[in-house]
Coordinates of C-alpha atoms and ligand atoms in Angstrom, one line a residue:
X127 CA 25.2 48.8 2.8
X128 CA 21.7 48.6 1.4
X129 CA 20.0 45.2 1.6
X130 CA 20.2 43.2 -1.7
X131 CA 17.2 43.3 -4.1
X132 CA 15.2 40.1 -3.9
X133 CA 13.3 38.9 -7.0
X134 CA 11.5 35.7 -7.8
X135 CA 11.8 34.0 -11.2
X136 CA 9.7 31.3 -12.7
X137 CA 8.6 29.7 -16.0
X138 CA 4.8 29.3 -16.5
X139 CA 2.8 26.1 -16.3
X140 CA 3.1 23.8 -19.3
X141 CA 6.4 25.4 -20.3
X142 CA 9.8 23.7 -19.9
X143 CA 11.9 26.4 -21.5
X144 CA 14.2 27.1 -18.5
X145 CA 17.4 27.8 -20.3
X146 CA 16.8 31.5 -20.8
X147 CA 15.9 32.1 -17.1
X148 CA 18.8 30.1 -15.9
X149 CA 21.2 32.4 -17.8
X150 CA 19.3 35.5 -16.5
X151 CA 19.4 34.2 -12.9
X152 CA 23.1 33.8 -13.1
X153 CA 23.6 37.3 -14.4
X154 CA 21.4 38.8 -11.7
X155 CA 23.3 36.9 -9.0
X156 CA 26.6 38.1 -10.3
X157 CA 25.3 41.7 -9.9
X158 CA 24.2 41.5 -6.3
X159 CA 20.6 40.4 -6.8
X160 CA 19.1 37.6 -4.6
X161 CA 17.0 35.3 -6.9
X162 CA 14.4 33.0 -5.5
X163 CA 14.0 30.5 -8.3
X164 CA 10.8 28.7 -8.4
X165 CA 11.5 26.5 -11.4
X166 CA 9.5 25.7 -14.5
X167 CA 5.9 24.5 -15.1
X168 CA 4.5 26.7 -12.3
X169 CA 0.9 27.8 -12.0
X170 CA -0.1 31.4 -11.2
X171 CA -1.2 30.5 -7.7
X172 CA 2.2 28.9 -6.8
X173 CA 4.1 31.9 -8.2
X174 CA 2.0 34.5 -6.3
X175 CA 2.0 32.5 -3.1
X176 CA 5.8 32.2 -3.3
X177 CA 6.3 35.8 -4.1
X178 CA 4.2 36.9 -1.1
X179 CA 5.9 34.5 1.3
X180 CA 9.4 35.5 0.0
X181 CA 8.3 39.2 0.0
X182 CA 10.3 39.8 -3.2
X183 CA 10.3 43.2 -5.0
X184 CA 9.3 41.7 -8.3
X185 CA 8.5 38.5 -10.2
X186 CA 10.4 37.8 -13.4
X187 CA 8.6 35.4 -15.7
X188 CA 10.1 33.7 -18.7
X189 CA 7.5 32.4 -21.1
X190 CA 7.9 30.6 -24.4
X191 CA 4.9 28.3 -25.0
X192 CA 2.2 30.9 -25.6
X193 CA -0.7 32.2 -23.5
X194 CA 1.7 34.9 -22.1
X195 CA -0.9 37.8 -22.3
X196 CA -3.3 35.9 -20.1
X197 CA -0.7 34.3 -17.8
X198 CA 1.1 37.6 -16.9
X199 CA -2.2 39.3 -16.4
X200 CA -3.4 36.6 -14.1
X201 CA -0.3 37.0 -12.0
X202 CA -0.8 40.8 -11.8
X203 CA -4.5 40.3 -10.9
X204 CA -3.9 37.8 -8.2
X205 CA -1.2 39.9 -6.6
X206 CA -3.7 42.8 -6.6
X207 CA -6.5 40.6 -5.1
X208 CA -4.1 39.6 -2.3
X209 CA -3.2 43.2 -1.6
X210 CA 0.4 42.5 -2.8
X211 CA 0.6 44.8 -5.8
X212 CA 3.7 46.3 -4.4
X213 CA 5.3 43.2 -5.9
X214 CA 5.9 44.0 -9.6
X215 CA 5.9 41.8 -12.7
X216 CA 8.4 41.8 -15.6
X217 CA 9.7 39.2 -18.0
X218 CA 10.4 38.0 -21.5
X219 CA 10.1 35.1 -23.9
X220 CA 12.3 35.8 -26.9
X221 CA 10.4 36.2 -30.2
X222 CA 7.3 34.5 -28.9
X223 CA 6.1 37.8 -27.2
X224 CA 5.5 40.3 -30.0
X225 CA 5.7 44.1 -29.5
X226 CA 1.9 44.3 -29.9
X227 CA 1.5 41.6 -27.2
X228 CA 3.9 43.6 -24.9
X229 CA 1.8 46.8 -25.3
X230 CA -1.3 44.9 -24.1
X231 CA 0.7 43.3 -21.3
X232 CA 2.0 46.7 -20.1
X233 CA -1.6 48.0 -20.1
X234 CA -2.6 45.1 -17.9
X235 CA 0.0 46.1 -15.3
X236 CA 3.2 44.4 -16.4
X237 CA 6.2 46.6 -15.8
X238 CA 8.4 45.6 -18.7
X239 CA 8.9 42.9 -21.4
X240 CA 12.4 42.1 -22.8
X241 CA 12.6 41.0 -26.4
X242 CA 15.1 38.9 -28.3
X243 CA 18.5 40.6 -28.6
X244 CA 18.3 42.6 -25.3
X245 CA 21.6 42.4 -23.5
X246 CA 21.8 40.8 -20.1
X247 CA 23.4 44.0 -18.9
X248 CA 20.3 46.0 -19.8
X249 CA 18.1 43.6 -17.8
X250 CA 20.4 43.9 -14.7
X251 CA 20.3 47.7 -15.1
X252 CA 16.5 47.7 -15.2
X253 CA 16.2 45.6 -12.0
X254 CA 18.6 47.9 -10.1
X255 CA 17.0 51.1 -11.3
X256 CA 13.4 50.0 -11.0
X257 CA 13.5 47.8 -7.9
X258 CA 16.6 49.0 -6.1
X259 CA 15.1 51.9 -4.2
X260 CA 14.1 51.5 -0.6
X261 CA 10.4 50.4 -0.3
X262 CA 9.6 53.2 2.1
X263 CA 6.4 52.8 4.3
X264 CA 4.6 49.6 3.5
X265 CA 0.9 49.2 2.9
X266 CA -1.0 47.5 5.7
X267 CA -0.8 43.7 5.2
X268 CA -4.0 42.1 4.1
X269 CA -3.3 38.7 5.5
X270 CA -1.4 37.1 8.4
X271 CA 0.8 35.5 5.9
X272 CA 1.7 38.8 4.3
X273 CA 2.3 40.4 7.7
X274 CA 4.7 37.5 8.7
X275 CA 6.5 37.9 5.3
X276 CA 7.0 41.7 5.9
X277 CA 8.3 41.1 9.4
X278 CA 10.8 38.6 8.2
X279 CA 12.1 41.1 5.7
X280 CA 12.4 43.7 8.4
X281 CA 14.4 41.3 10.5
X282 CA 16.6 40.2 7.7
X283 CA 17.4 43.7 6.4
X284 CA 18.1 45.0 9.9
X285 CA 20.5 42.0 10.4
X286 CA 18.4 40.6 13.2
X287 CA 18.0 43.7 15.4
X288 CA 14.2 43.8 15.3
X289 CA 12.2 41.8 17.8
X290 CA 8.6 41.0 17.9
X291 CA 7.6 40.9 21.6
X292 CA 3.9 40.1 21.0
X293 CA 4.0 36.5 22.1
X294 CA 6.8 34.5 23.6
X295 CA 5.0 31.2 23.3
X296 CA 6.6 28.8 21.0
X297 CA 4.1 26.2 19.9
X298 CA 6.0 24.7 17.0
X299 CA 8.4 21.9 17.0
X300 CA 11.6 23.1 15.3
X301 CA 13.6 20.6 13.3
X302 CA 17.0 21.4 11.8
X303 CA 18.3 19.7 8.7
X304 CA 21.9 20.0 7.7
X305 CA 24.4 18.0 5.6
X306 CA 26.6 18.3 2.6
X307 CA 25.5 20.1 -0.6
X308 CA 23.3 17.9 -2.8
X309 CA 22.7 15.2 -0.2
X310 CA 19.0 15.5 -0.7
X311 CA 17.9 17.7 2.2
X312 CA 15.3 19.7 0.3
X313 CA 13.9 16.6 -1.5
X314 CA 13.6 14.9 1.9
X315 CA 12.0 17.9 3.6
X316 CA 9.5 18.0 0.7
X317 CA 8.5 14.4 1.3
X318 CA 8.2 14.9 5.0
X319 CA 6.0 17.9 4.5
X320 CA 3.7 15.8 2.4
X321 CA 3.4 13.4 5.4
X322 CA 2.8 16.3 7.9
X323 CA 0.1 17.7 5.7
X324 CA -1.6 14.3 5.3
X325 CA -1.4 13.2 8.9
X326 CA -3.3 16.2 10.3
X327 CA -5.5 18.0 7.8
X328 CA -5.2 21.2 9.9
X329 CA -1.5 21.3 10.5
X330 CA 0.6 24.1 9.1
X331 CA 4.3 23.9 8.4
X332 CA 7.0 26.6 8.0
X333 CA 10.3 26.1 6.2
X334 CA 13.3 28.4 6.5
X335 CA 15.7 27.4 3.8
X336 CA 19.3 28.7 3.3
X337 CA 21.6 29.1 0.4
X338 CA 25.1 30.6 0.4
X339 CA 26.1 34.2 -0.5
X340 CA 29.0 36.5 0.1
X341 CA 28.4 40.0 1.6
X342 CA 27.4 42.5 -1.1
X343 CA 26.7 39.8 -3.7
X344 CA 23.7 38.0 -4.9
X345 CA 22.5 34.4 -4.3
X346 CA 20.6 31.7 -6.0
X347 CA 17.9 30.7 -3.6
X348 CA 17.0 27.5 -5.4
X349 CA 15.4 25.2 -2.8
X350 CA 11.9 26.1 -3.9
X351 CA 12.5 24.7 -7.4
X352 CA 12.9 21.2 -5.8
X353 CA 9.7 21.5 -3.8
X354 CA 6.5 20.0 -5.1
X355 CA 4.4 19.1 -2.0
X356 CA 5.5 22.3 -0.2
X357 CA 3.8 24.5 -2.8
X358 CA 0.7 24.4 -0.6
X359 CA -1.4 27.0 1.2
X360 CA -0.6 25.3 4.5
X361 CA 3.1 25.7 4.0
X362 CA 5.0 28.9 4.5
X363 CA 8.4 28.8 3.0
X364 CA 11.1 31.5 3.2
X365 CA 14.4 31.3 1.5
X366 CA 17.4 33.2 3.0
X367 CA 20.9 33.9 1.7
X368 CA 23.7 33.6 4.2
X369 CA 24.9 37.2 3.4
X370 CA 28.5 36.5 4.3
X371 CA 28.1 34.4 7.4
X372 CA 30.0 31.1 7.6
X373 CA 28.6 27.9 9.1
X374 CA 25.4 27.4 7.1
X375 CA 23.0 30.0 8.4
X376 CA 22.4 33.7 8.1
X377 CA 23.0 36.5 10.6
X378 CA 19.2 36.9 10.8
X379 CA 18.3 33.2 11.1
X380 CA 17.9 33.1 14.9
X381 CA 15.4 35.9 15.0
X382 CA 13.5 34.8 11.9
X383 CA 13.3 31.3 13.4
X384 CA 12.1 32.6 16.7
X385 CA 9.4 34.6 14.9
X386 CA 8.3 31.5 12.9
X387 CA 8.3 29.3 15.9
X388 CA 5.6 31.5 17.6
X389 CA 3.5 32.2 14.5
X390 CA 1.1 29.4 14.8
X391 CA 2.8 26.6 12.9
X392 CA 2.9 23.0 14.1
X393 CA 6.3 22.4 12.7
X394 CA 9.1 24.7 11.6
X395 CA 11.8 23.1 9.5
X396 CA 15.1 24.7 8.9
X397 CA 17.5 23.7 6.1
X398 CA 21.1 24.9 6.3
X399 CA 23.3 25.5 3.2
X400 CA 25.3 22.5 2.1
X401 CA 27.8 22.2 4.9
X402 CA 31.4 20.9 5.3
X403 CA 33.1 18.8 8.0
X404 CA 33.5 21.5 10.6
X405 CA 29.9 22.8 10.5
X406 CA 27.9 23.0 13.7
X407 CA 25.0 25.2 12.6
X408 CA 22.6 24.5 15.5
X409 CA 23.6 25.7 18.9
X410 CA 23.1 23.6 21.9
X411 CA 20.0 24.6 23.9
X412 CA 19.1 26.8 21.0
X413 CA 15.7 27.0 19.5
X414 CA 16.0 23.8 17.4
X415 CA 14.4 20.8 19.1
X416 CA 15.7 18.0 16.9
X417 CA 18.7 17.9 14.5
X418 CA 18.9 15.7 11.4
X419 CA 22.1 15.2 9.5
X420 CA 21.5 14.1 5.9
X421 CA 24.4 12.2 4.5
X422 CA 25.3 11.3 0.9
X423 CA 26.7 7.7 0.7
X424 CA 29.7 9.0 -1.2
X425 CA 31.4 10.9 1.6
X426 CA 34.8 9.1 1.1
X427 CA 36.0 6.6 3.6
X428 CA 35.9 5.9 7.4
X429 CA 38.5 8.5 7.9
X430 CA 36.2 11.3 6.6
X431 CA 33.6 10.1 9.0
X432 CA 35.9 10.7 11.9
X433 CA 36.1 14.4 10.9
X434 CA 32.4 15.3 10.6
X435 CA 31.5 17.2 13.7
X436 CA 27.7 16.9 13.1
X437 CA 28.0 13.1 13.5
X438 CA 28.6 13.7 17.2
X439 CA 25.8 16.2 17.6
X440 CA 22.9 15.1 15.4
X441 CA 19.9 13.4 16.9
X442 CA 19.1 11.6 13.7
X443 CA 21.5 10.7 11.0
X444 CA 20.0 9.9 7.6
X445 CA 21.8 8.0 4.8
X446 CA 19.9 9.4 1.9
X447 CA 20.3 8.1 -1.7
X448 CA 20.3 4.6 -0.3
X449 CA 19.4 3.4 -3.8
X450 CA 23.0 4.1 -4.7
X451 CA 25.5 1.3 -4.6
X452 CA 27.7 2.5 -1.7
X453 CA 24.7 2.9 0.6
X454 CA 25.0 -0.4 2.5
X455 CA 28.7 0.2 3.3
X456 CA 27.9 3.8 4.3
X457 CA 25.2 2.5 6.7
X458 CA 27.7 0.1 8.4
X459 CA 30.5 2.6 8.6
X460 CA 28.2 5.3 10.0
X461 CA 26.6 2.9 12.5
X462 CA 30.0 2.0 13.9
X463 CA 31.0 5.7 14.1
X464 CA 27.8 6.5 16.0
X465 CA 28.3 3.6 18.4
X466 CA 31.4 5.3 19.7
X467 CA 29.3 8.3 20.7
X468 CA 27.3 6.3 23.2
X469 CA 24.2 8.5 22.7
X470 CA 20.8 7.4 21.5
X471 CA 21.3 8.7 18.0
X472 CA 19.1 7.1 15.3
X473 CA 20.3 6.1 11.9
X474 CA 17.8 5.9 9.0
X475 CA 18.3 4.9 5.3
X476 CA 16.1 6.8 2.9
X477 CA 15.5 7.3 -0.8
X478 CA 14.0 10.8 -0.8
X479 CA 13.5 11.0 -4.5
X480 CA 11.1 8.0 -4.4
X481 CA 7.5 8.6 -3.4
X482 CA 6.2 6.5 -0.4
X483 CA 9.7 5.4 0.6
X484 CA 9.6 3.2 3.7
X485 CA 12.8 4.9 5.0
X486 CA 11.2 8.3 4.8
X487 CA 8.1 6.9 6.6
X488 CA 10.4 5.8 9.4
X489 CA 12.1 9.1 9.6
X490 CA 8.7 10.8 9.7
X491 CA 7.7 8.6 12.6
X492 CA 10.9 9.6 14.5
X493 CA 10.3 13.3 13.9
X494 CA 6.6 13.5 14.4
X495 CA 6.3 11.0 17.3
X496 CA 9.0 12.3 19.6
X497 CA 7.6 15.1 21.7
X498 CA 9.0 18.5 22.4
X499 CA 12.6 18.5 23.6
X500 CA 13.6 19.3 27.1
X501 CA 14.8 22.7 25.9
X502 CA 11.4 23.6 24.7
X503 CA 9.6 22.3 27.8
X504 CA 12.0 24.4 29.9
X505 CA 11.5 27.4 27.8
X506 CA 7.8 27.0 28.2
X507 CA 8.1 26.8 32.0
X508 CA 9.9 30.1 32.2
Ligands
B12_690 C1 16.1 26.3 -26.7 C2 14.7 26.0 -27.2 C3 14.2 24.8 -26.7 C4 14.9 23.8 -25.8 C5 14.6 24.2 -24.4 C6 15.8 24.0 -23.5 C7 15.5 24.6 -22.1 N1 15.7 23.8 -21.1 O1 15.0 25.7 -22.0 C8 14.2 22.5 -26.2 C9 14.9 21.9 -27.4 C10 14.1 21.4 -25.1 C11 12.9 23.0 -26.7 C12 11.7 22.3 -26.6 C13 10.5 22.7 -27.1 N2 10.3 23.8 -27.8 CO1 11.6 25.3 -27.9 N3 12.8 26.6 -28.4 C14 14.0 26.9 -28.0 C15 14.5 28.1 -28.7 C16 15.4 27.6 -29.9 C17 15.3 29.2 -27.9 C18 14.7 29.7 -26.6 C19 15.8 30.2 -25.7 O2 16.1 29.7 -24.7 N4 16.4 31.4 -26.1 C20 17.6 32.0 -25.4 C21 17.2 33.3 -24.7 C22 18.3 33.7 -23.7 O3 17.0 34.3 -25.6 P1 15.6 34.9 -26.1 O4 14.6 33.8 -26.2 O5 15.8 35.7 -27.3 O6 15.1 35.8 -24.9 C23 15.6 37.2 -24.7 C24 14.6 38.0 -23.9 O7 13.3 37.7 -24.2 C25 14.9 37.8 -22.5 N5 14.1 37.0 -21.6 C26 13.6 35.7 -21.8 N6 13.0 35.3 -20.7 C27 13.1 36.3 -19.8 C28 12.7 36.4 -18.5 C29 13.0 37.5 -17.7 C30 12.6 37.6 -16.3 C31 13.8 38.5 -18.3 C32 14.1 39.7 -17.5 C33 14.2 38.5 -19.7 C34 13.8 37.3 -20.4 O8 16.2 37.1 -22.5 C35 16.8 37.1 -23.8 C36 17.7 38.2 -23.9 O9 18.1 38.6 -25.2 C37 13.2 28.8 -29.2 C38 13.3 29.5 -30.6 C39 13.9 30.8 -30.5 N7 14.9 31.0 -31.3 O10 13.5 31.7 -29.7 C40 12.3 27.6 -29.3 C41 10.8 27.7 -29.1 C42 10.5 28.6 -27.9 N8 10.3 26.4 -28.8 C43 9.2 26.1 -29.3 C44 8.5 24.8 -29.2 C45 7.2 24.7 -30.0 C46 9.1 23.8 -28.4 C47 8.4 22.4 -28.2 C48 6.9 22.4 -27.9 C49 8.9 21.6 -29.4 C50 8.2 20.2 -29.4 N9 7.3 20.1 -30.3 O11 8.6 19.3 -28.7 C51 9.2 21.9 -26.9 C52 8.5 22.2 -25.6 C53 9.4 22.0 -24.4 C54 8.7 22.3 -23.1 N10 8.7 21.3 -22.2 O12 8.1 23.3 -22.9 C55 8.6 27.2 -30.1 C56 7.4 28.0 -29.4 C57 6.4 28.3 -30.3 C58 5.2 29.1 -29.8 N11 5.2 29.6 -28.6 O13 4.3 29.4 -30.5 C59 9.8 28.1 -30.4 C60 9.6 29.6 -30.5 C61 10.5 27.6 -31.7 C62 9.6 27.8 -32.9 N12 9.8 28.8 -33.6 O14 8.7 27.0 -33.2 N13 12.9 24.3 -27.1
GTP691 N1 19.7 8.8 -6.4 C1 19.0 9.6 -5.5 N2 19.0 11.0 -5.8 C2 18.4 11.7 -4.9 C3 17.7 11.3 -3.7 N3 17.2 12.3 -3.1 C4 17.5 13.4 -3.7 N4 18.2 13.1 -4.9 C5 18.7 14.0 -5.9 O1 19.8 14.7 -5.4 C6 19.9 16.0 -5.9 C7 20.0 17.1 -4.8 O2 18.9 17.1 -4.1 P1 18.4 18.3 -3.1 O3 17.3 17.8 -2.3 O4 18.4 19.5 -3.8 O5 19.7 18.3 -2.2 P2 20.1 19.4 -1.0 O6 20.9 18.6 0.0 O7 18.9 20.1 -0.6 O8 21.1 20.3 -1.8 P3 21.6 21.8 -1.4 O9 20.4 22.6 -0.8 O10 22.1 22.4 -2.7 O11 22.7 21.6 -0.4 C8 18.6 16.2 -6.8 O12 18.9 16.0 -8.1 C9 17.7 15.1 -6.2 O13 16.8 14.6 -7.2 C10 17.7 9.8 -3.5 O14 17.2 9.3 -2.5 N5 18.4 9.1 -4.4
MG692 MG1 18.5 22.2 -0.6

């Protein structure tokens, strides 16, 4: 089966009209397309950076607040400048983009503009026809970032059968985040990235983020929309759909992670999909150095805690959303549960959605101060 088409969608800066694109995203996903959604109020530079890192086939822009002729053209121009003009641009904006505007936009390199009244079916058909064919031989990448992005695509589409044997040295510390859907993993990672970037002005971070999908179907890869600090030239983020694999990761995760870990980043952060009680996404002695389980205070009762396998395995357990009422009880119950494990697991309370949260600072210290794990040291000795 051919690999799914990946597109990135976004709404331009100073524009909060995201209702149209949310509808379109959903329709795309239902028809087998993987959509990396960047969110609204996004500048050209963020859109182009994300499209290159995600190595999508095309960018779909939904624009309502005017300035579309310039905005779309700037996206096309920046892609060209970065040697990434194999990534195409299309979009719409209801009645705010006139037919005359669209003519100019097409002349400036935009593939297609969809007007008010177009059916969702027609848009899906367009994406399949225009971006569904195999890419064939690719142009030589213009930057290391682009090269990395292309390789990740090769690995993902070959289901992890491609290896890069160039360098076996893993320099990065790999940290795995898991936990139930909506617990705040992405928000927390974004706050930690801010601290990594501020602590060392030269450090570079990679993020490998997962969202669920069934084989042959699309996926909404939505973690980027939550990211603010991670929209940064020192951060390389890649979103992956699970493509039918259970357990929180994708069949290609391991190889993609290995490649990222030896691509010159100081930290590689991996986020699983929202997981259930039985999930154990990170293998023992695998490539992940430290595992963080992010919990929501509303997990149920003590009985539920007995069932969560990751509570036995995680190095650090975070009670996020500790601004919520149940957080204190959650902390006490989880603390007692962890005591039974008799391992040196750490428990931290955080409010990830608050800037400069002292709990997130504490978590950052735990992650950034503890050195490479035994596993990595051993791997390095080999
Ligand atoms: C819904 C709406 C809102 C909602 C937005 C909700 C949300 N979260 O999106 C609310 C009420 C919040 C809102 C607020 C504002 N709005 Co308003 N809003 C609209 C409205 C009524 C509909 C837009 C819409 O979602 N249509 C539904 C989509 C599915 O259909 P469509 O637009 O026809 O698009 C088709 C195609 O173009 C295509 N398409 C669209 N995008 C894309 C993208 C891709 C990739 C593809 C393939 C296709 C595609 O899909 C559709 C298929 O048929 C329009 C008026 C109108 N009737 O168009 C005004 C409109 C866009 N808003 C307008 C304005 C001025 C505002 C405000 C500034 C008002 C104010 N003074 O506060 C604020 C700004 C908000 C902000 N932060 O940006 C103006 C813009 C004027 C301009 N550009 O000159 C409009 C045109 C109304 C008007 N006539 O004055 N708005
Ligand atoms: N009250 C409260 N809400 C938070 C906190 N941290 C995150 N949230 C909110 O929780 C929601 C989910 O946050 P995400 O970071 O997307 O959660 P996630 O675990 O990455 O979700 P999935 O990737 O879908 O599993 C968002 O609306 C956040 O704003 C917090 O500390 N307190
Ligand atoms: Mg997330």
